[in-house]
Amino acid sequence: MRIERIETIPLRVPLGRVYRGSYYSMTHRSTIVTRVHLDNGIVGEAFVGDEDDTNAAIERAVHDEILPRIQGEDALQVQRVWQLMRPVTFNILRDRRIGLVAQACVDTALWDAIGKCYGQPLWRVWGGFRNEIPMIWTGGYYDEPGGIDAELRRAKDAGVHGMKFKVGGLSPEEDAARFIEARKAVGDDFVLIADANQGWNPEQAIRFARLVEDHGLFYFEEPVRWDNDHRGMRDVRYRSGARVCAGQSEFSAGGCRDLMVAGAIDFCNFDGSWSGGPTEWLRVAAMALTFDVTMSHHEEAHIGAHLLSAIPNGTFADTMHVDRDPIWHGLIANKPDLTGGVIRLSERPGLGWDLDEDFIRKYAVTYDENGLVQ
């Protein structure tokens, strides 16, 4: 199973509207379909996303920096291949995530090839704890058409298990009122998470947590600003009693380890697609188990569902409404069974997804030498 060549197809898909969180807004979603061709005819295939306009640089890193290092290597030696790719992340003069996402593109596709080689789905290859995981939506964005009540009722009618609800862009009092309105819309049997996207200082975050403590806050994600977040999240946990989640902004297993050692988190939503791939994510999941920390995966449910189902300390697969994530809804031709708000994974080998070639042709982009869409 020698690596022969790598094929990449970047996609850029407009969203149904502008989505605004605490300090950011989004108009489109991007991903890179990556196919690793092996000398025995197996093709490992995955799509790994990024939220911004770095796909041109990521694609160049795959072909110019990663492929020369791993061409001819045995794909089954996944830990060796991962280490050979690692220098793509060493350039201190560019955005670190460019190399990390490039590595994740190839690492994920290689794992798909390994599953196909052994004829086993990745949820089993990675541990096989179960073959299903509850599904939540990310929502609660500001300026939601129709208002909070309508959005939460849509989510509940769709059968999802819960929602990650955006806060942090207003005062704690205003966002607490929004959160309480959401709780009233769906009742007590619906998981409701608050995600501040690093929007508040610790005092503000603690104030919010206390305001909603009687309204079923499942956990509080990234409650404090980035510049002192380990200490800040620890203080939010200890002083408010809220369970805290973080990890998507970490670049490595070491960064997640430090969150756990600091007592900063109860849940770790490390993003393998932003941080070098499933190989690194699985290292974090193993550490988390020893710290009694529960794992989630930031977005990318087509990968996250396999990872989270494989381990005993997994929570929810993170999905979104079609307007917010048209790639999840449009690129996978053989959608998993979503009955009852649960993603049920099949016995198909690897990731098990068939990608819609019409969708790929419609949204594929090419870049000029400046990284701009042609």
PDB file of N, CA, C and O in Angstrom, residues 77 262 320:
ATOM      1  N   GLN A  77       1.606   2.385   7.617  1.00  0.00           N
ATOM      2  CA  GLN A  77       2.465   2.903   8.677  1.00  0.00           C
ATOM      3  C   GLN A  77       2.045   4.339   8.999  1.00  0.00           C
ATOM      4  O   GLN A  77       2.791   5.293   8.838  1.00  0.00           O
ATOM      5  N   ALA A 262      -4.563  22.152  33.811  1.00  0.00           N
ATOM      6  CA  ALA A 262      -4.951  23.396  34.475  1.00  0.00           C
ATOM      7  C   ALA A 262      -6.320  23.311  35.142  1.00  0.00           C
ATOM      8  O   ALA A 262      -6.714  24.234  35.859  1.00  0.00           O
ATOM      9  N   MET A 320     -25.244  21.126  11.588  1.00  0.00           N
ATOM     10  CA  MET A 320     -25.881  22.437  11.476  1.00  0.00           C
ATOM     11  C   MET A 320     -27.023  22.389  10.465  1.00  0.00           C
ATOM     12  O   MET A 320     -27.117  21.453   9.668  1.00  0.00           O
TER      13      MET A 320
END
